[in-house]
Short mmCIF file of C-alpha atoms and ligand atoms in Angstrom, two decimals:
data_model
loop_
_atom_site.label_atom_id
_atom_site.label_comp_id
_atom_site.label_asym_id
_atom_site.label_seq_id
_atom_site.Cartn_x
_atom_site.Cartn_y
_atom_site.Cartn_z
CA UNK A 186 -41.32 -26.03 -20.99
CA UNK A 187 -43.17 -29.34 -21.49
CA UNK A 188 -44.47 -30.23 -24.94
CA UNK A 189 -47.77 -31.72 -26.01
CA UNK A 190 -48.54 -33.60 -29.22
CA UNK A 191 -52.12 -33.75 -30.52
CA UNK A 192 -52.95 -36.57 -32.95
CA UNK A 193 -55.86 -36.60 -35.39
CA UNK A 194 -57.45 -35.34 -38.56
CA UNK A 195 -57.69 -31.79 -39.88
CA UNK A 196 -60.10 -31.25 -42.74
CA UNK A 197 -60.86 -28.66 -45.36
CA UNK A 198 -63.98 -26.75 -44.26
CA UNK A 199 -66.41 -25.02 -46.58
CA UNK A 200 -68.82 -22.80 -44.65
CA UNK A 201 -71.52 -20.42 -45.88
CA UNK A 202 -70.01 -16.97 -46.35
CA UNK A 203 -72.18 -14.78 -44.10
CA UNK A 204 -72.22 -11.62 -46.24
CA UNK A 205 -73.34 -13.51 -49.33
CA UNK A 206 -76.31 -15.39 -47.95
CA UNK A 207 -78.98 -13.16 -49.46
CA UNK A 208 -77.58 -13.50 -52.95
CA UNK A 209 -78.94 -16.13 -55.30
CA UNK A 210 -75.62 -17.86 -55.66
CA UNK A 211 -74.25 -19.55 -52.57
CA UNK A 212 -70.70 -18.50 -51.73
CA UNK A 213 -68.58 -20.60 -49.40
CA UNK A 214 -65.62 -19.59 -47.26
CA UNK A 215 -62.62 -21.90 -47.13
CA UNK A 216 -61.25 -22.89 -43.73
CA UNK A 217 -59.56 -25.79 -41.96
CA UNK A 218 -60.67 -27.56 -38.80
CA UNK A 219 -60.90 -30.86 -36.95
CA UNK A 220 -61.44 -31.53 -33.24
CA UNK A 221 -57.82 -32.27 -32.24
CA UNK A 222 -56.51 -29.58 -34.59
CA UNK A 223 -58.83 -26.97 -33.03
CA UNK A 224 -57.51 -27.99 -29.62
CA UNK A 225 -53.90 -27.77 -30.87
CA UNK A 226 -54.54 -24.23 -32.15
CA UNK A 227 -55.88 -23.04 -28.78
CA UNK A 228 -53.14 -24.84 -26.85
CA UNK A 229 -50.57 -22.99 -28.94
CA UNK A 230 -52.44 -19.67 -28.60
CA UNK A 231 -52.47 -20.07 -24.83
CA UNK A 232 -48.72 -20.48 -24.81
CA UNK A 233 -48.15 -24.25 -24.71
CA UNK A 234 -45.50 -25.84 -26.93
CA UNK A 235 -47.71 -27.89 -29.22
CA UNK A 236 -47.07 -30.29 -32.10
CA UNK A 237 -49.74 -31.61 -34.43
CA UNK A 238 -49.61 -35.16 -35.76
CA UNK A 239 -51.48 -36.13 -38.91
CA UNK A 240 -51.13 -37.38 -42.48
CA UNK A 241 -51.91 -35.18 -45.48
CA UNK A 242 -51.46 -35.10 -49.24
CA UNK A 243 -49.21 -32.97 -51.45
CA UNK A 244 -52.06 -30.78 -52.76
CA UNK A 245 -52.38 -26.99 -52.23
CA UNK A 246 -54.91 -27.46 -49.39
CA UNK A 247 -52.61 -29.79 -47.45
CA UNK A 248 -49.87 -27.16 -47.88
CA UNK A 249 -52.23 -24.47 -46.58
CA UNK A 250 -53.01 -26.61 -43.52
CA UNK A 251 -49.31 -26.97 -42.76
CA UNK A 252 -48.76 -23.22 -43.25
CA UNK A 253 -51.70 -22.45 -41.00
CA UNK A 254 -50.37 -24.73 -38.26
CA UNK A 255 -46.93 -23.12 -38.54
CA UNK A 256 -48.43 -19.61 -38.45
CA UNK A 257 -50.19 -20.57 -35.20
CA UNK A 258 -46.85 -21.63 -33.74
CA UNK A 259 -47.72 -25.35 -33.90
CA UNK A 260 -44.84 -27.74 -34.59
CA UNK A 261 -45.35 -29.51 -37.93
CA UNK A 262 -42.48 -31.98 -38.09
CA UNK A 263 -44.82 -34.85 -37.25
CA UNK A 264 -47.14 -34.03 -40.16
CA UNK A 265 -46.24 -36.35 -43.03
CA UNK A 266 -47.45 -35.89 -46.59
CA UNK A 267 -47.88 -38.31 -49.47
CA UNK A 268 -48.00 -37.58 -53.19
CA UNK A 269 -51.38 -37.94 -54.83
CA UNK A 270 -53.41 -37.96 -51.62
CA UNK A 271 -55.86 -35.40 -50.20
CA UNK A 272 -57.17 -34.26 -46.83
CA UNK A 273 -60.81 -34.93 -45.88
CA UNK A 274 -63.40 -32.20 -46.40
CA UNK A 275 -66.72 -31.09 -44.95
CA UNK A 276 -69.36 -28.53 -45.79
CA UNK A 277 -71.55 -26.62 -43.39
CA UNK A 278 -75.08 -25.74 -44.40
CA UNK A 279 -77.45 -23.44 -42.56
CA UNK A 280 -80.80 -25.21 -42.69
CA UNK A 281 -84.11 -23.36 -42.85
CA UNK A 282 -84.68 -23.75 -39.08
CA UNK A 283 -81.35 -22.03 -38.31
CA UNK A 284 -79.50 -25.23 -37.35
CA UNK A 285 -76.12 -26.05 -38.86
CA UNK A 286 -75.85 -29.27 -40.88
CA UNK A 287 -72.50 -30.96 -41.61
CA UNK A 288 -71.70 -33.03 -44.73
CA UNK A 289 -68.42 -34.97 -44.85
CA UNK A 290 -66.08 -36.32 -47.52
CA UNK A 291 -63.47 -38.08 -45.43
CA UNK A 292 -63.33 -41.78 -46.34
CA UNK A 293 -60.28 -41.32 -48.56
CA UNK A 294 -58.50 -38.91 -46.25
CA UNK A 295 -54.87 -39.80 -45.72
CA UNK A 296 -55.26 -39.27 -41.94
CA UNK A 297 -57.14 -42.58 -41.77
CA UNK A 298 -53.80 -44.31 -42.29
CA UNK A 299 -52.19 -43.00 -39.11
CA UNK A 300 -50.28 -45.84 -37.40
CA UNK A 301 -51.06 -48.21 -40.30
CA UNK A 302 -47.59 -48.64 -41.72
CA UNK A 303 -44.59 -49.80 -39.67
CA UNK A 304 -41.92 -47.37 -40.89
CA UNK A 305 -44.25 -44.38 -40.37
CA UNK A 306 -45.23 -45.65 -36.91
CA UNK A 307 -41.58 -46.17 -35.92
CA UNK A 308 -40.65 -42.63 -37.01
CA UNK A 309 -43.63 -41.11 -35.29
CA UNK A 310 -43.50 -42.95 -31.98
CA UNK A 311 -39.82 -42.08 -31.57
CA UNK A 312 -40.69 -38.37 -31.83
CA UNK A 313 -43.81 -38.70 -29.66
CA UNK A 314 -41.70 -40.15 -26.87
CA UNK A 315 -39.97 -36.77 -26.66
CA UNK A 316 -43.25 -34.99 -25.79
CA UNK A 317 -44.32 -35.04 -22.15
CA UNK A 318 -48.05 -34.92 -22.98
CA UNK A 319 -50.13 -36.70 -25.59
CA UNK A 320 -53.64 -35.74 -26.65
CA UNK A 321 -56.16 -37.38 -28.96
CA UNK A 322 -59.86 -38.15 -29.11
CA UNK A 323 -62.44 -40.77 -29.92
CA UNK A 324 -62.63 -39.22 -33.39
CA UNK A 325 -58.94 -40.06 -33.94
CA UNK A 326 -59.72 -43.64 -32.88
CA UNK A 327 -62.85 -43.85 -35.03
CA UNK A 328 -61.17 -42.94 -38.31
CA UNK A 329 -58.20 -45.35 -38.09
CA UNK A 330 -58.25 -49.12 -38.69
CA UNK A 331 -58.55 -51.80 -36.03
CA UNK A 332 -54.89 -52.66 -36.54
CA UNK A 333 -53.86 -49.00 -36.08
CA UNK A 334 -55.95 -48.73 -32.92
CA UNK A 335 -54.06 -51.70 -31.49
CA UNK A 336 -50.72 -50.14 -32.43
CA UNK A 337 -51.78 -46.85 -30.84
CA UNK A 338 -53.04 -48.51 -27.66
CA UNK A 339 -49.78 -50.42 -27.26
CA UNK A 340 -47.84 -47.23 -27.85
CA UNK A 341 -49.87 -45.39 -25.17
CA UNK A 342 -48.90 -48.15 -22.71
CA UNK A 343 -45.24 -47.75 -23.56
CA UNK A 344 -45.52 -43.94 -23.48
CA UNK A 345 -47.12 -43.88 -20.02
CA UNK A 346 -44.64 -46.42 -18.66
CA UNK A 347 -41.91 -43.97 -19.69
CA UNK A 348 -43.64 -41.17 -17.71
CA UNK A 349 -45.76 -39.51 -20.42
CA UNK A 350 -49.22 -38.12 -19.60
CA UNK A 351 -52.07 -39.15 -21.88
CA UNK A 352 -55.13 -36.86 -22.23
CA UNK A 353 -58.24 -38.21 -23.95
CA UNK A 354 -61.59 -36.78 -25.05
CA UNK A 355 -64.18 -39.43 -26.00
CA UNK A 356 -65.85 -37.09 -28.53
CA UNK A 357 -68.32 -39.77 -29.63
CA UNK A 358 -69.63 -39.34 -33.19
CA UNK A 359 -72.00 -42.27 -33.92
CA UNK A 360 -71.72 -42.08 -37.72
CA UNK A 361 -67.95 -42.76 -37.57
CA UNK A 362 -68.42 -46.14 -35.84
CA UNK A 363 -69.72 -49.49 -37.15
CA UNK A 364 -72.04 -49.73 -34.16
CA UNK A 365 -72.50 -48.38 -30.65
CA UNK A 366 -71.13 -51.54 -28.98
CA UNK A 367 -67.90 -51.25 -30.94
CA UNK A 368 -67.50 -47.63 -29.83
CA UNK A 369 -68.29 -48.55 -26.21
CA UNK A 370 -65.67 -51.28 -26.10
CA UNK A 371 -62.92 -49.20 -27.72
CA UNK A 372 -63.64 -46.05 -25.68
CA UNK A 373 -63.60 -48.07 -22.47
CA UNK A 374 -60.26 -49.66 -23.44
CA UNK A 375 -58.83 -46.20 -24.04
CA UNK A 376 -60.25 -44.79 -20.81
CA UNK A 377 -58.33 -47.50 -18.93
CA UNK A 378 -55.18 -45.97 -20.43
CA UNK A 379 -56.00 -42.29 -19.79
CA UNK A 380 -54.44 -40.01 -17.17
CA UNK A 381 -56.72 -37.07 -17.96
CA UNK A 382 -60.18 -37.63 -19.43
CA UNK A 383 -62.08 -34.64 -20.80
CA UNK A 384 -65.65 -35.77 -21.34
CA UNK A 385 -68.92 -34.14 -22.37
CA UNK A 386 -72.12 -35.23 -20.65
CA UNK A 387 -74.03 -35.19 -23.98
CA UNK A 388 -71.58 -37.74 -25.44
CA UNK A 389 -71.86 -39.96 -22.35
CA UNK A 390 -75.65 -39.89 -22.63
CA UNK A 391 -75.48 -40.75 -26.32
CA UNK A 392 -72.89 -43.51 -26.00
CA UNK A 393 -74.04 -45.13 -22.76
CA UNK A 394 -77.55 -43.82 -22.09
CA UNK A 395 -76.43 -42.22 -18.81
CA UNK A 396 -79.21 -40.46 -16.94
CA UNK A 397 -77.03 -38.67 -14.40
CA UNK A 398 -73.55 -37.41 -13.56
CA UNK A 399 -73.27 -40.21 -10.97
CA UNK A 400 -73.76 -42.87 -13.64
CA UNK A 401 -70.96 -41.39 -15.75
CA UNK A 402 -68.57 -41.00 -12.83
CA UNK A 403 -69.33 -44.51 -11.52
CA UNK A 404 -68.53 -46.17 -14.85
CA UNK A 405 -64.99 -44.83 -14.91
CA UNK A 406 -64.28 -45.20 -11.18
CA UNK A 407 -62.13 -48.28 -11.65
CA UNK A 408 -60.30 -47.09 -14.76
CA UNK A 409 -57.47 -45.52 -12.75
CA UNK A 410 -57.93 -42.05 -14.30
CA UNK A 411 -56.45 -39.41 -12.01
CA UNK A 412 -58.37 -36.48 -13.56
CA UNK A 413 -61.84 -36.79 -15.01
CA UNK A 414 -63.42 -33.57 -16.24
CA UNK A 415 -67.07 -33.57 -17.30
CA UNK A 416 -68.21 -30.64 -19.46
CA UNK A 417 -71.92 -29.81 -19.44
CA UNK A 418 -72.40 -26.80 -21.74
CA UNK A 419 -73.53 -23.75 -19.73
CA UNK A 420 -73.83 -25.83 -16.54
CA UNK A 421 -71.05 -26.20 -13.97
CA UNK A 422 -68.11 -28.42 -14.85
CA UNK A 423 -67.72 -31.58 -12.77
CA UNK A 424 -64.14 -32.54 -11.89
CA UNK A 425 -63.29 -35.86 -10.27
CA UNK A 426 -59.67 -35.64 -9.23
CA UNK A 427 -57.99 -38.33 -7.16
CA UNK A 428 -61.44 -39.62 -6.22
CA UNK A 429 -62.84 -36.27 -5.02
CA UNK A 430 -65.79 -34.76 -6.93
CA UNK A 431 -65.84 -30.95 -7.25
CA UNK A 432 -68.37 -28.81 -9.16
CA UNK A 433 -66.92 -25.66 -10.70
CA UNK A 434 -69.29 -22.92 -11.90
CA UNK A 435 -69.44 -21.70 -15.49
CA UNK A 436 -70.09 -17.93 -15.48
CA UNK A 437 -72.90 -16.75 -17.73
CA UNK A 438 -71.71 -15.80 -21.20
CA UNK A 439 -73.61 -13.04 -23.00
CA UNK A 440 -73.70 -12.94 -26.77
CA UNK A 441 -73.22 -16.65 -27.51
CA UNK A 442 -73.40 -16.97 -31.32
CA UNK A 443 -71.99 -20.43 -32.12
CA UNK A 444 -70.98 -23.21 -29.72
CA UNK A 445 -68.96 -25.10 -32.38
CA UNK A 446 -65.56 -25.86 -30.91
CA UNK A 447 -66.63 -25.15 -27.30
CA UNK A 448 -65.44 -28.54 -26.04
CA UNK A 449 -62.23 -28.51 -28.11
CA UNK A 450 -61.26 -25.06 -26.87
CA UNK A 451 -62.17 -25.88 -23.26
CA UNK A 452 -59.87 -28.93 -23.50
CA UNK A 453 -57.06 -26.72 -24.81
CA UNK A 454 -57.47 -24.27 -21.94
CA UNK A 455 -57.61 -27.05 -19.39
CA UNK A 456 -54.65 -29.06 -20.68
CA UNK A 457 -52.54 -25.95 -21.32
CA UNK A 458 -52.94 -24.90 -17.69
CA UNK A 459 -52.09 -28.39 -16.42
CA UNK A 460 -49.02 -28.58 -18.67
CA UNK A 461 -47.86 -25.32 -17.07
CA UNK A 462 -48.35 -26.76 -13.58
CA UNK A 463 -51.60 -25.04 -12.53
CA UNK A 464 -54.00 -27.08 -10.36
CA UNK A 465 -57.19 -28.57 -11.77
CA UNK A 466 -59.50 -25.79 -10.48
CA UNK A 467 -57.44 -23.07 -12.19
CA UNK A 468 -57.26 -25.32 -15.25
CA UNK A 469 -61.07 -25.64 -15.40
CA UNK A 470 -61.44 -21.85 -15.02
CA UNK A 471 -58.94 -21.34 -17.81
CA UNK A 472 -60.79 -23.87 -20.00
CA UNK A 473 -64.08 -22.08 -19.34
CA UNK A 474 -62.47 -18.73 -20.22
CA UNK A 475 -61.01 -20.01 -23.51
CA UNK A 476 -64.35 -21.62 -24.47
CA UNK A 477 -66.23 -18.40 -23.60
CA UNK A 478 -64.24 -16.53 -26.27
CA UNK A 479 -64.86 -19.23 -28.87
CA UNK A 480 -68.65 -19.36 -28.37
CA UNK A 481 -68.95 -15.57 -28.73
CA UNK A 482 -67.55 -15.87 -32.26
CA UNK A 483 -68.45 -17.91 -35.32
CA UNK A 484 -66.56 -21.07 -36.29
CA UNK A 485 -64.43 -23.58 -34.38
CA UNK A 486 -61.24 -21.59 -34.91
CA UNK A 487 -61.78 -17.93 -34.06
CA UNK A 488 -59.64 -15.37 -35.88
CA UNK A 489 -56.37 -15.03 -33.95
CA UNK A 490 -56.64 -11.25 -33.54
CA UNK A 491 -60.14 -11.59 -32.03
CA UNK A 492 -59.03 -14.38 -29.71
CA UNK A 493 -55.93 -12.52 -28.56
CA UNK A 494 -57.95 -9.36 -27.86
CA UNK A 495 -60.21 -11.17 -25.37
CA UNK A 496 -57.81 -13.73 -23.93
CA UNK A 497 -56.61 -13.28 -20.34
CA UNK A 498 -53.40 -15.25 -19.76
CA UNK A 499 -53.31 -17.75 -16.91
CA UNK A 500 -51.54 -15.59 -14.37
CA UNK A 501 -54.32 -12.98 -14.69
CA UNK A 502 -57.09 -15.33 -13.54
P1 LIG B 694 -68.93 -29.81 -26.42
O1 LIG B 694 -68.61 -28.70 -27.37
O2 LIG B 694 -67.88 -30.88 -26.40
O3 LIG B 694 -70.34 -30.33 -26.57
P2 LIG B 694 -69.86 -28.36 -24.08
O4 LIG B 694 -71.06 -27.93 -24.84
O5 LIG B 694 -70.08 -29.08 -22.81
O6 LIG B 694 -68.82 -29.18 -24.96
O7 LIG B 694 -69.03 -27.03 -23.79
C1 LIG B 694 -67.71 -27.02 -23.33
C2 LIG B 694 -67.48 -25.80 -22.47
O8 LIG B 694 -67.81 -24.61 -23.23
C3 LIG B 694 -68.36 -25.74 -21.24
O9 LIG B 694 -67.77 -26.41 -20.13
C4 LIG B 694 -68.44 -24.23 -21.00
O10 LIG B 694 -67.29 -23.78 -20.33
C5 LIG B 694 -68.46 -23.67 -22.41
N1 LIG B 694 -69.84 -23.48 -22.88
C6 LIG B 694 -70.49 -24.19 -23.82
N2 LIG B 694 -71.73 -23.69 -24.02
C7 LIG B 694 -71.86 -22.63 -23.20
C8 LIG B 694 -72.89 -21.67 -22.93
N3 LIG B 694 -74.06 -21.70 -23.57
N4 LIG B 694 -72.65 -20.71 -22.00
C9 LIG B 694 -71.47 -20.63 -21.35
N5 LIG B 694 -70.47 -21.50 -21.55
C10 LIG B 694 -70.65 -22.49 -22.46
#
C-alpha cells in the first residue's frame, strides 16, 4: 500500500476542562494538536500508511507526542528530537460570548527549524522520497524560514519529478505571516507545485478577497493542479478535476458541537481515499463523512473509540 508523509508542527494544547468550568479555579486538559498532525491522525485512522515529519525536543511532552503518534499507528521515524528544546504550545479560552479564543507560544518551537540544516534535510529528504504521497500546509510554510521554504520547494520539484504526488492545503493564518503580500506570493509558488490542492473558501476570501467560487477557481487555472477541492463549511464541496467543475453535496449534520479540525479531517478523508485509488467523488464523500464525525465531537482530535464507533470504512460508502 502507498505511504503518505505529512510535514508540520504539532503543539501542546491546553483546553478548558469541561466538567470544571463552574468551579472558581480554572482547570485545563492537556492534549496535542496541529493542522498537519490532525490530518495525519485521521489518515492513519482511516487505514492509510502515514508518517509524520516534525522536530521536537527531549522533554516529557515531546515524548508524549511521539507516543501518541505511535499509538495512532503513525510512523515516527521522521520525527527528530533535540536536547534542551521544546514543542510549541497553545491555550484555548472560552470567551464570554461562547467563542473559542486561541493563544500561542510557538516562536521557539523546534519545528520552525524544519529543513534549516543540511544534514537533517539530507536525512529527511532521502526518507521522504520513499513515500508516494506528500502532504503539508500553508501553516508548515509560515513557520519555517525563507531559506527552508526554498529548500522545501526545490525538494517538492525533485519529489514530483520522481513520480511523487504532492497534496497542499493553503490554511492561511494571517498572524503567522509578515504581511498578506508575502503569504500570497509564497502560496501561489506552492500552488504551482501542487498535484492536489485542498482549499477552504474562507481562507481564499481572507487571503485574496475573492467574492465568488469562480474567482478562486480562475486564479489557479494555470497552475497545472490536477485536483482542486474547495471546502465551504456546510455548503457543497466544489471539485475541479482535470478542468471539469463538479459540486458535491454535504449532507446536513445534526448535533454539530465544534467545527475545529473540520478541514483537517476532511483532507484526511479525501487524501486517504485517493491514496487507496478511489475516484475524486468517492474521496469527497469520504472526506465529508470523516469531517461529520469530527464536528459532532469536541476538539480537533476526537477520542479514537468515539471516532471508530461512527466511522464507515470506504467500501461501505
Ligand atoms: P475549515 O475547517 O478548513 O474551515 P470547512 O469549514 O470548510 O473547513 O469544513 C470542512 C468540511 O467539514 C466541509 O467540507 C464539510 O464536509 C464539513 N463541515 C464543516 N462544517 C460543517 C457543518 N456545519 N455542517 C456539515 N458539515 C460541515
